[in-house]
Amino acid sequence: MIADYRKKYAAENGGKKVSLSNTLRSFGISIEQSVQWRRELIEPADFLGVDSKLQDALVQLKKKYKLLCVTNNPILPAQKTLAALGVEKLIEVLVGLDTCNLSKPAKEPFLLAAKKAGVFPKNIISVGDRYDLDIAPALELGMGGVLVRGVEDVYNLPELLPPLVDKV
């Protein structure tokens, strides 16, 4: 049902993707219920392990940037994911589905992350693998955006991104 809804949504919206939370809402499942299920059911360590290449890339990026995470997962599963990858201590700000009760592409999670970090949106570069959810809303807010195909692309970001240092 989820795959069918997402396919229909894309067909009706110029190919745009829809988040799982917004898909579930279309079936009458609240954000709060989605958050509860994810807190109870998602165990990233069952599928993920420490990624030393990702750690190295983020350590290098942290020399130039504050690292923020805006996710459509609730905070707890996001924290578990970051811990499973071994990068939890590198992330300064974490905004999840249960922070705003809004799913990307809503702009509020991006703006809240910027506020918490004390950084102007124009000095943020959103990195994500879904243009419609991760990049397009950031661009609309005046942020930069880098679309990645997967973690392998993230490994190369330290060499590709310039430093941005202006604060709010």
Tab-separated table of N, CA and C in Angstrom:
chain	number	residue	atom	x	y	z
A	1	MET	N	0.826	-1.192	0.000
A	1	MET	CA	0.000	0.000	0.000
A	1	MET	C	0.873	1.260	0.000
A	2	ILE	N	1.956	1.199	0.769
A	2	ILE	CA	2.851	2.350	0.840
A	2	ILE	C	3.497	2.604	-0.519
A	3	ALA	N	4.010	1.550	-1.131
A	3	ALA	CA	4.644	1.693	-2.446
A	3	ALA	C	3.644	2.210	-3.472
A	4	ASP	N	2.421	1.692	-3.435
A	4	ASP	CA	1.396	2.143	-4.380
A	4	ASP	C	1.068	3.609	-4.160
A	5	TYR	N	0.930	4.021	-2.899
A	5	TYR	CA	0.629	5.420	-2.607
A	5	TYR	C	1.756	6.325	-3.097
A	6	ARG	N	2.997	5.930	-2.806
A	6	ARG	CA	4.145	6.754	-3.215
A	6	ARG	C	4.233	6.866	-4.738
A	7	LYS	N	3.940	5.781	-5.426
A	7	LYS	CA	3.959	5.806	-6.897
A	7	LYS	C	2.874	6.745	-7.418
A	8	LYS	N	1.683	6.652	-6.848
A	8	LYS	CA	0.576	7.517	-7.255
A	8	LYS	C	0.898	8.975	-6.926
A	9	TYR	N	1.452	9.228	-5.749
A	9	TYR	CA	1.818	10.588	-5.352
A	9	TYR	C	2.808	11.189	-6.340
A	10	ALA	N	3.827	10.419	-6.681
A	10	ALA	CA	4.834	10.900	-7.630
A	10	ALA	C	4.194	11.218	-8.985
A	11	ALA	N	3.303	10.341	-9.425
A	11	ALA	CA	2.646	10.551	-10.723
A	11	ALA	C	1.792	11.816	-10.715
A	12	GLU	N	1.182	12.104	-9.589
A	12	GLU	CA	0.301	13.265	-9.488
A	12	GLU	C	1.032	14.552	-9.117
A	13	ASN	N	2.309	14.451	-8.761
A	13	ASN	CA	3.052	15.612	-8.276
A	13	ASN	C	4.376	15.807	-8.999
A	14	GLY	N	4.370	15.560	-10.278
A	14	GLY	CA	5.551	15.827	-11.092
A	14	GLY	C	6.772	15.014	-10.718
A	15	GLY	N	6.566	13.807	-10.198
A	15	GLY	CA	7.684	12.936	-9.849
A	15	GLY	C	8.227	13.135	-8.444
A	16	LYS	N	7.655	14.081	-7.687
A	16	LYS	CA	8.141	14.337	-6.333
A	16	LYS	C	7.920	13.143	-5.431
A	17	LYS	N	8.844	12.999	-4.462
A	17	LYS	CA	8.732	11.924	-3.482
A	17	LYS	C	7.982	12.423	-2.257
A	18	VAL	N	7.435	11.494	-1.503
A	18	VAL	CA	6.712	11.809	-0.272
A	18	VAL	C	7.343	10.999	0.859
A	19	SER	N	7.443	11.615	2.022
A	19	SER	CA	8.044	10.932	3.171
A	19	SER	C	7.131	9.819	3.676
A	20	LEU	N	7.722	8.910	4.433
A	20	LEU	CA	6.932	7.832	5.036
A	20	LEU	C	5.887	8.409	5.986
A	21	SER	N	6.273	9.406	6.785
A	21	SER	CA	5.320	10.005	7.727
A	21	SER	C	4.124	10.600	7.014
A	22	ASN	N	4.383	11.321	5.937
A	22	ASN	CA	3.272	11.913	5.193
A	22	ASN	C	2.468	10.852	4.456
A	23	THR	N	3.110	9.775	4.053
A	23	THR	CA	2.385	8.655	3.459
A	23	THR	C	1.458	8.025	4.490
A	24	LEU	N	1.992	7.763	5.686
A	24	LEU	CA	1.167	7.169	6.739
A	24	LEU	C	0.007	8.082	7.123
A	25	ARG	N	0.260	9.392	7.127
A	25	ARG	CA	-0.825	10.344	7.438
A	25	ARG	C	-1.962	10.210	6.432
A	26	SER	N	-1.620	9.921	5.182
A	26	SER	CA	-2.664	9.768	4.167
A	26	SER	C	-3.550	8.555	4.459
A	27	PHE	N	-3.028	7.607	5.249
A	27	PHE	CA	-3.800	6.428	5.654
A	27	PHE	C	-4.483	6.635	7.003
A	28	GLY	N	-4.395	7.857	7.547
A	28	GLY	CA	-5.045	8.155	8.815
A	28	GLY	C	-4.192	7.850	10.039
A	29	ILE	N	-2.913	7.611	9.841
A	29	ILE	CA	-2.003	7.326	10.959
A	29	ILE	C	-1.301	8.629	11.327
A	30	SER	N	-1.450	9.034	12.567
A	30	SER	CA	-0.902	10.317	12.999
A	30	SER	C	0.625	10.288	13.070
A	31	ILE	N	1.202	11.473	13.037
A	31	ILE	CA	2.651	11.606	13.223
A	31	ILE	C	3.027	10.999	14.569
A	32	GLU	N	2.231	11.272	15.590
A	32	GLU	CA	2.528	10.756	16.930
A	32	GLU	C	2.566	9.231	16.949
A	33	GLN	N	1.630	8.576	16.259
A	33	GLN	CA	1.618	7.116	16.193
A	33	GLN	C	2.827	6.614	15.420
A	34	SER	N	3.152	7.277	14.323
A	34	SER	CA	4.332	6.907	13.544
A	34	SER	C	5.588	7.019	14.396
A	35	VAL	N	5.685	8.090	15.170
A	35	VAL	CA	6.835	8.285	16.062
A	35	VAL	C	6.909	7.140	17.069
A	36	GLN	N	5.790	6.799	17.682
A	36	GLN	CA	5.774	5.729	18.683
A	36	GLN	C	6.223	4.403	18.075
A	37	TRP	N	5.694	4.064	16.911
A	37	TRP	CA	6.092	2.813	16.258
A	37	TRP	C	7.582	2.791	15.983
A	38	ARG	N	8.109	3.873	15.467
A	38	ARG	CA	9.528	3.914	15.125
A	38	ARG	C	10.412	3.823	16.364
A	39	ARG	N	9.990	4.487	17.438
A	39	ARG	CA	10.764	4.394	18.686
A	39	ARG	C	10.831	2.948	19.161
A	40	GLU	N	9.719	2.246	19.027
A	40	GLU	CA	9.628	0.875	19.535
A	40	GLU	C	10.250	-0.156	18.595
A	41	LEU	N	10.205	0.074	17.305
A	41	LEU	CA	10.534	-0.975	16.340
A	41	LEU	C	11.878	-0.834	15.636
A	42	ILE	N	12.417	0.360	15.555
A	42	ILE	CA	13.646	0.546	14.788
A	42	ILE	C	14.864	0.306	15.663
A	43	GLU	N	15.681	-0.642	15.256
A	43	GLU	CA	16.947	-0.951	15.928
A	43	GLU	C	18.060	-0.936	14.884
A	44	PRO	N	18.598	0.251	14.603
A	44	PRO	CA	19.602	0.374	13.543
A	44	PRO	C	20.822	-0.530	13.718
A	45	ALA	N	21.217	-0.800	14.958
A	45	ALA	CA	22.402	-1.631	15.194
A	45	ALA	C	22.213	-3.047	14.657
A	46	ASP	N	20.976	-3.444	14.398
A	46	ASP	CA	20.726	-4.760	13.800
A	46	ASP	C	21.167	-4.791	12.333
A	47	PHE	N	21.336	-3.607	11.726
A	47	PHE	CA	21.630	-3.529	10.299
A	47	PHE	C	22.865	-2.704	9.965
A	48	LEU	N	23.296	-1.870	10.904
A	48	LEU	CA	24.408	-0.949	10.655
A	48	LEU	C	25.547	-1.212	11.622
A	49	GLY	N	26.747	-0.840	11.196
A	49	GLY	CA	27.917	-0.930	12.062
A	49	GLY	C	28.761	0.314	11.910
A	50	VAL	N	29.801	0.389	12.707
A	50	VAL	CA	30.704	1.534	12.664
A	50	VAL	C	31.271	1.675	11.256
A	51	ASP	N	31.240	2.898	10.765
A	51	ASP	CA	31.736	3.205	9.418
A	51	ASP	C	32.920	4.154	9.587
A	52	SER	N	34.124	3.628	9.542
A	52	SER	CA	35.313	4.448	9.778
A	52	SER	C	35.519	5.489	8.682
A	53	LYS	N	35.131	5.180	7.444
A	53	LYS	CA	35.250	6.179	6.371
A	53	LYS	C	34.302	7.346	6.618
A	54	LEU	N	33.103	7.038	7.084
A	54	LEU	CA	32.152	8.097	7.404
A	54	LEU	C	32.663	8.914	8.586
A	55	GLN	N	33.185	8.230	9.598
A	55	GLN	CA	33.759	8.942	10.743
A	55	GLN	C	34.838	9.907	10.277
A	56	ASP	N	35.759	9.443	9.454
A	56	ASP	CA	36.852	10.284	8.961
A	56	ASP	C	36.317	11.487	8.185
A	57	ALA	N	35.344	11.256	7.320
A	57	ALA	CA	34.783	12.352	6.525
A	57	ALA	C	34.117	13.383	7.425
A	58	LEU	N	33.365	12.917	8.409
A	58	LEU	CA	32.672	13.863	9.291
A	58	LEU	C	33.639	14.607	10.204
A	59	VAL	N	34.700	13.955	10.632
A	59	VAL	CA	35.727	14.649	11.425
A	59	VAL	C	36.326	15.779	10.597
A	60	GLN	N	36.605	15.510	9.334
A	60	GLN	CA	37.157	16.544	8.456
A	60	GLN	C	36.136	17.666	8.233
A	61	LEU	N	34.893	17.303	8.001
A	61	LEU	CA	33.859	18.322	7.795
A	61	LEU	C	33.658	19.166	9.050
A	62	LYS	N	33.767	18.540	10.215
A	62	LYS	CA	33.561	19.248	11.483
A	62	LYS	C	34.619	20.333	11.693
A	63	LYS	N	35.741	20.232	11.020
A	63	LYS	CA	36.763	21.277	11.098
A	63	LYS	C	36.302	22.558	10.399
A	64	LYS	N	35.366	22.428	9.439
A	64	LYS	CA	34.877	23.569	8.670
A	64	LYS	C	33.436	23.951	9.019
A	65	TYR	N	32.679	23.008	9.538
A	65	TYR	CA	31.244	23.192	9.721
A	65	TYR	C	30.780	22.705	11.086
A	66	LYS	N	29.632	23.232	11.500
A	66	LYS	CA	28.858	22.595	12.554
A	66	LYS	C	28.059	21.509	11.834
A	67	LEU	N	28.000	20.342	12.401
A	67	LEU	CA	27.267	19.252	11.759
A	67	LEU	C	25.893	19.129	12.411
A	68	LEU	N	24.878	19.268	11.595
A	68	LEU	CA	23.492	19.211	12.036
A	68	LEU	C	22.820	18.040	11.348
A	69	CYS	N	21.846	17.482	11.996
A	69	CYS	CA	21.098	16.380	11.397
A	69	CYS	C	19.613	16.701	11.482
A	70	VAL	N	18.964	16.752	10.338
A	70	VAL	CA	17.515	16.912	10.249
A	70	VAL	C	16.997	15.644	9.607
A	71	THR	N	16.192	14.906	10.353
A	71	THR	CA	15.745	13.599	9.881
A	71	THR	C	14.237	13.456	9.999
A	72	ASN	N	13.682	12.626	9.138
A	72	ASN	CA	12.262	12.309	9.224
A	72	ASN	C	12.002	11.149	10.179
A	73	ASN	N	13.031	10.684	10.860
A	73	ASN	CA	12.850	9.721	11.933
A	73	ASN	C	12.771	10.464	13.257
A	74	PRO	N	12.165	9.868	14.267
A	74	PRO	CA	12.179	10.479	15.594
A	74	PRO	C	13.607	10.528	16.150
A	75	ILE	N	13.797	11.331	17.173
A	75	ILE	CA	15.110	11.522	17.776
A	75	ILE	C	15.730	10.194	18.227
A	76	LEU	N	14.999	9.364	18.940
A	76	LEU	CA	15.583	8.130	19.482
A	76	LEU	C	16.146	7.214	18.388
A	77	PRO	N	15.385	6.861	17.355
A	77	PRO	CA	15.986	6.035	16.297
A	77	PRO	C	17.140	6.742	15.582
A	78	ALA	N	17.053	8.068	15.453
A	78	ALA	CA	18.153	8.811	14.828
A	78	ALA	C	19.406	8.715	15.684
A	79	GLN	N	19.250	8.869	16.999
A	79	GLN	CA	20.403	8.736	17.906
A	79	GLN	C	20.990	7.331	17.822
A	80	LYS	N	20.123	6.333	17.765
A	80	LYS	CA	20.587	4.947	17.652
A	80	LYS	C	21.339	4.725	16.331
A	81	THR	N	20.863	5.348	15.265
A	81	THR	CA	21.524	5.222	13.969
A	81	THR	C	22.904	5.854	14.004
A	82	LEU	N	22.980	7.072	14.521
A	82	LEU	CA	24.262	7.765	14.620
A	82	LEU	C	25.236	6.980	15.493
A	83	ALA	N	24.739	6.403	16.597
A	83	ALA	CA	25.591	5.611	17.486
A	83	ALA	C	26.068	4.341	16.790
A	84	ALA	N	25.184	3.670	16.065
A	84	ALA	CA	25.568	2.444	15.357
A	84	ALA	C	26.671	2.721	14.342
A	85	LEU	N	26.614	3.897	13.713
A	85	LEU	CA	27.631	4.279	12.731
A	85	LEU	C	28.903	4.815	13.386
A	86	GLY	N	28.802	5.111	14.689
A	86	GLY	CA	29.958	5.634	15.425
A	86	GLY	C	30.206	7.114	15.215
A	87	VAL	N	29.162	7.872	14.888
A	87	VAL	CA	29.334	9.301	14.601
A	87	VAL	C	28.491	10.205	15.497
A	88	GLU	N	27.863	9.652	16.515
A	88	GLU	CA	26.923	10.421	17.330
A	88	GLU	C	27.558	11.643	17.996
A	89	LYS	N	28.822	11.558	18.362
A	89	LYS	CA	29.474	12.672	19.057
A	89	LYS	C	29.877	13.800	18.110
A	90	LEU	N	29.765	13.571	16.818
A	90	LEU	CA	30.145	14.582	15.834
A	90	LEU	C	28.984	15.500	15.451
A	91	ILE	N	27.777	15.106	15.803
A	91	ILE	CA	26.581	15.861	15.425
A	91	ILE	C	26.219	16.826	16.546
A	92	GLU	N	26.190	18.102	16.216
A	92	GLU	CA	25.922	19.138	17.221
A	92	GLU	C	24.436	19.350	17.478
A	93	VAL	N	23.637	19.285	16.433
A	93	VAL	CA	22.196	19.517	16.538
A	93	VAL	C	21.480	18.377	15.831
A	94	LEU	N	20.466	17.845	16.503
A	94	LEU	CA	19.647	16.778	15.928
A	94	LEU	C	18.184	17.200	16.016
A	95	VAL	N	17.539	17.309	14.870
A	95	VAL	CA	16.122	17.638	14.790
A	95	VAL	C	15.434	16.462	14.124
A	96	GLY	N	14.478	15.880	14.835
A	96	GLY	CA	13.779	14.712	14.320
A	96	GLY	C	12.302	14.968	14.095
A	97	LEU	N	11.640	13.957	13.630
A	97	LEU	CA	10.209	14.027	13.359
A	97	LEU	C	9.436	14.474	14.593
A	98	ASP	N	9.858	14.014	15.768
A	98	ASP	CA	9.147	14.356	16.994
A	98	ASP	C	9.567	15.692	17.586
A	99	THR	N	10.519	16.376	16.974
A	99	THR	CA	10.916	17.705	17.440
A	99	THR	C	9.869	18.735	17.035
A	100	CYS	N	9.421	18.658	15.794
A	100	CYS	CA	8.436	19.614	15.263
A	100	CYS	C	7.094	18.961	14.955
A	101	ASN	N	7.058	17.630	14.977
A	101	ASN	CA	5.891	16.876	14.514
A	101	ASN	C	5.550	17.219	13.067
A	102	LEU	N	6.607	17.508	12.317
A	102	LEU	CA	6.475	17.773	10.890
A	102	LEU	C	7.559	17.001	10.157
A	103	SER	N	7.194	16.502	9.014
A	103	SER	CA	8.110	15.721	8.199
A	103	SER	C	8.621	16.570	7.043
A	104	LYS	N	9.910	16.408	6.711
A	104	LYS	CA	10.408	17.067	5.508
A	104	LYS	C	9.546	16.592	4.336
A	105	PRO	N	9.169	17.463	3.468
A	105	PRO	CA	9.791	18.701	3.065
A	105	PRO	C	9.344	19.947	3.825
A	106	ALA	N	8.671	19.806	4.951
A	106	ALA	CA	8.340	21.002	5.740
A	106	ALA	C	9.625	21.772	6.032
A	107	LYS	N	9.529	23.059	6.008
A	107	LYS	CA	10.718	23.900	6.207
A	107	LYS	C	11.057	24.097	7.681
A	108	GLU	N	10.084	23.943	8.559
A	108	GLU	CA	10.297	24.199	9.982
A	108	GLU	C	11.445	23.398	10.590
A	109	PRO	N	11.604	22.112	10.272
A	109	PRO	CA	12.741	21.380	10.843
A	109	PRO	C	14.096	21.973	10.437
A	110	PHE	N	14.217	22.419	9.198
A	110	PHE	CA	15.452	23.045	8.736
A	110	PHE	C	15.718	24.344	9.500
A	111	LEU	N	14.669	25.152	9.644
A	111	LEU	CA	14.815	26.435	10.331
A	111	LEU	C	15.145	26.241	11.805
A	112	LEU	N	14.544	25.243	12.422
A	112	LEU	CA	14.835	24.978	13.830
A	112	LEU	C	16.284	24.531	14.005
A	113	ALA	N	16.768	23.700	13.124
A	113	ALA	CA	18.169	23.259	13.200
A	113	ALA	C	19.106	24.457	13.066
A	114	ALA	N	18.807	25.358	12.139
A	114	ALA	CA	19.629	26.555	11.961
A	114	ALA	C	19.617	27.399	13.227
A	115	LYS	N	18.438	27.582	13.802
A	115	LYS	CA	18.314	28.387	15.028
A	115	LYS	C	19.100	27.756	16.171
A	116	LYS	N	18.937	26.443	16.361
A	116	LYS	CA	19.642	25.743	17.442
A	116	LYS	C	21.161	25.830	17.277
A	117	ALA	N	21.608	25.851	16.037
A	117	ALA	CA	23.049	25.907	15.756
A	117	ALA	C	23.581	27.337	15.764
A	118	GLY	N	22.671	28.322	15.744
A	118	GLY	CA	23.100	29.701	15.688
A	118	GLY	C	23.719	30.079	14.359
A	119	VAL	N	23.147	29.542	13.279
A	119	VAL	CA	23.696	29.753	11.947
A	119	VAL	C	22.588	30.269	11.029
A	120	PHE	N	22.938	31.261	10.194
A	120	PHE	CA	21.982	31.737	9.201
A	120	PHE	C	21.694	30.614	8.208
A	121	PRO	N	20.430	30.463	7.780
A	121	PRO	CA	20.130	29.456	6.755
A	121	PRO	C	21.016	29.583	5.518
A	122	LYS	N	21.360	30.803	5.125
A	122	LYS	CA	22.194	30.987	3.922
A	122	LYS	C	23.577	30.357	4.087
A	123	ASN	N	23.965	30.047	5.312
A	123	ASN	CA	25.275	29.452	5.570
A	123	ASN	C	25.187	27.962	5.887
A	124	ILE	N	24.102	27.362	5.470
A	124	ILE	CA	23.906	25.924	5.674
A	124	ILE	C	23.879	25.240	4.319
A	125	ILE	N	24.481	24.076	4.266
A	125	ILE	CA	24.412	23.225	3.086
A	125	ILE	C	23.716	21.944	3.502
A	126	SER	N	22.570	21.697	2.926
A	126	SER	CA	21.841	20.475	3.214
A	126	SER	C	22.375	19.365	2.320
A	127	VAL	N	22.698	18.244	2.932
A	127	VAL	CA	23.189	17.082	2.203
A	127	VAL	C	22.148	15.978	2.375
A	128	GLY	N	21.690	15.431	1.279
A	128	GLY	CA	20.692	14.382	1.379
A	128	GLY	C	20.586	13.577	0.103
A	129	ASP	N	19.870	12.463	0.210
A	129	ASP	CA	19.742	11.572	-0.942
A	129	ASP	C	18.376	11.658	-1.619
A	130	ARG	N	17.545	12.589	-1.158
A	130	ARG	CA	16.230	12.764	-1.777
A	130	ARG	C	16.039	14.252	-2.080
A	131	TYR	N	16.060	14.575	-3.351
A	131	TYR	CA	15.976	15.980	-3.739
A	131	TYR	C	14.726	16.648	-3.162
A	132	ASP	N	13.577	16.029	-3.352
A	132	ASP	CA	12.308	16.643	-2.961
A	132	ASP	C	12.191	16.862	-1.453
A	133	LEU	N	12.817	16.007	-0.666
A	133	LEU	CA	12.674	16.089	0.787
A	133	LEU	C	13.861	16.743	1.483
A	134	ASP	N	15.051	16.566	0.951
A	134	ASP	CA	16.262	17.039	1.624
A	134	ASP	C	16.844	18.310	1.010
A	135	ILE	N	16.728	18.461	-0.281
A	135	ILE	CA	17.423	19.543	-0.979
A	135	ILE	C	16.472	20.681	-1.362
A	136	ALA	N	15.358	20.376	-2.009
A	136	ALA	CA	14.447	21.426	-2.480
A	136	ALA	C	13.994	22.367	-1.360
A	137	PRO	N	13.556	21.860	-0.202
A	137	PRO	CA	13.138	22.804	0.846
A	137	PRO	C	14.301	23.655	1.356
A	138	ALA	N	15.477	23.073	1.418
A	138	ALA	CA	16.655	23.830	1.850
A	138	ALA	C	16.952	24.953	0.860
A	139	LEU	N	16.905	24.656	-0.429
A	139	LEU	CA	17.150	25.672	-1.445
A	139	LEU	C	16.124	26.797	-1.357
A	140	GLU	N	14.870	26.445	-1.093
A	140	GLU	CA	13.816	27.457	-0.953
A	140	GLU	C	14.078	28.380	0.229
A	141	LEU	N	14.818	27.909	1.226
A	141	LEU	CA	15.162	28.717	2.402
A	141	LEU	C	16.463	29.490	2.212
A	142	GLY	N	17.080	29.365	1.046
A	142	GLY	CA	18.330	30.059	0.774
A	142	GLY	C	19.563	29.278	1.180
A	143	MET	N	19.379	28.036	1.579
A	143	MET	CA	20.509	27.167	1.922
A	143	MET	C	21.100	26.607	0.638
A	144	GLY	N	22.279	26.047	0.766
A	144	GLY	CA	22.841	25.283	-0.327
A	144	GLY	C	22.332	23.855	-0.250
A	145	GLY	N	22.666	23.082	-1.251
A	145	GLY	CA	22.240	21.696	-1.244
A	145	GLY	C	23.184	20.822	-2.038
A	146	VAL	N	23.420	19.631	-1.511
A	146	VAL	CA	24.227	18.632	-2.205
A	146	VAL	C	23.422	17.331	-2.200
A	147	LEU	N	23.089	16.872	-3.382
A	147	LEU	CA	22.379	15.611	-3.528
A	147	LEU	C	23.397	14.486	-3.633
A	148	VAL	N	23.297	13.515	-2.750
A	148	VAL	CA	24.204	12.369	-2.768
A	148	VAL	C	23.415	11.122	-3.144
A	149	ARG	N	24.139	10.165	-3.722
A	149	ARG	CA	23.501	8.897	-4.078
A	149	ARG	C	23.583	7.908	-2.937
A	150	GLY	N	24.522	8.108	-2.058
A	150	GLY	CA	24.722	7.205	-0.925
A	150	GLY	C	25.895	7.674	-0.100
A	151	VAL	N	26.253	6.872	0.892
A	151	VAL	CA	27.305	7.262	1.818
A	151	VAL	C	28.650	7.422	1.111
A	152	GLU	N	28.865	6.701	0.032
A	152	GLU	CA	30.128	6.819	-0.696
A	152	GLU	C	30.351	8.256	-1.161
A	153	ASP	N	29.286	8.941	-1.558
A	153	ASP	CA	29.408	10.340	-1.957
A	153	ASP	C	29.763	11.229	-0.759
A	154	VAL	N	29.275	10.876	0.411
A	154	VAL	CA	29.568	11.659	1.615
A	154	VAL	C	31.058	11.582	1.946
A	155	TYR	N	31.675	10.451	1.683
A	155	TYR	CA	33.111	10.304	1.954
A	155	TYR	C	33.936	11.379	1.243
A	156	ASN	N	33.460	11.872	0.089
A	156	ASN	CA	34.209	12.849	-0.709
A	156	ASN	C	33.885	14.301	-0.373
A	157	LEU	N	32.911	14.546	0.468
A	157	LEU	CA	32.491	15.920	0.740
A	157	LEU	C	33.572	16.812	1.353
A	158	PRO	N	34.444	16.317	2.232
A	158	PRO	CA	35.441	17.234	2.819
A	158	PRO	C	36.290	17.954	1.781
A	159	GLU	N	36.589	17.309	0.667
A	159	GLU	CA	37.394	17.933	-0.368
A	159	GLU	C	36.569	18.856	-1.257
A	160	LEU	N	35.254	18.685	-1.273
A	160	LEU	CA	34.409	19.395	-2.222
A	160	LEU	C	33.786	20.664	-1.659
A	161	LEU	N	33.556	20.728	-0.350
A	161	LEU	CA	32.792	21.842	0.222
A	161	LEU	C	33.686	22.926	0.795
A	162	PRO	N	33.359	24.184	0.509
A	162	PRO	CA	34.130	25.301	1.071
A	162	PRO	C	33.657	25.594	2.492
A	163	PRO	N	34.492	26.239	3.304
A	163	PRO	CA	34.056	26.591	4.667
A	163	PRO	C	33.047	27.732	4.657
A	164	LEU	N	32.073	27.673	5.550
A	164	LEU	CA	31.096	28.742	5.778
A	164	LEU	C	31.098	29.020	7.271
A	165	VAL	N	31.325	30.254	7.668
A	165	VAL	CA	31.514	30.512	9.100
A	165	VAL	C	30.646	31.613	9.689
A	166	ASP	N	29.845	32.341	8.914
A	166	ASP	CA	29.038	33.411	9.491
A	166	ASP	C	28.017	32.847	10.472
A	167	LYS	N	27.802	33.560	11.567
A	167	LYS	CA	26.832	33.140	12.576
A	167	LYS	C	25.639	34.089	12.575
A	168	VAL	N	24.590	33.693	13.267
A	168	VAL	CA	23.389	34.516	13.405
A	168	VAL	C	23.740	35.770	14.167
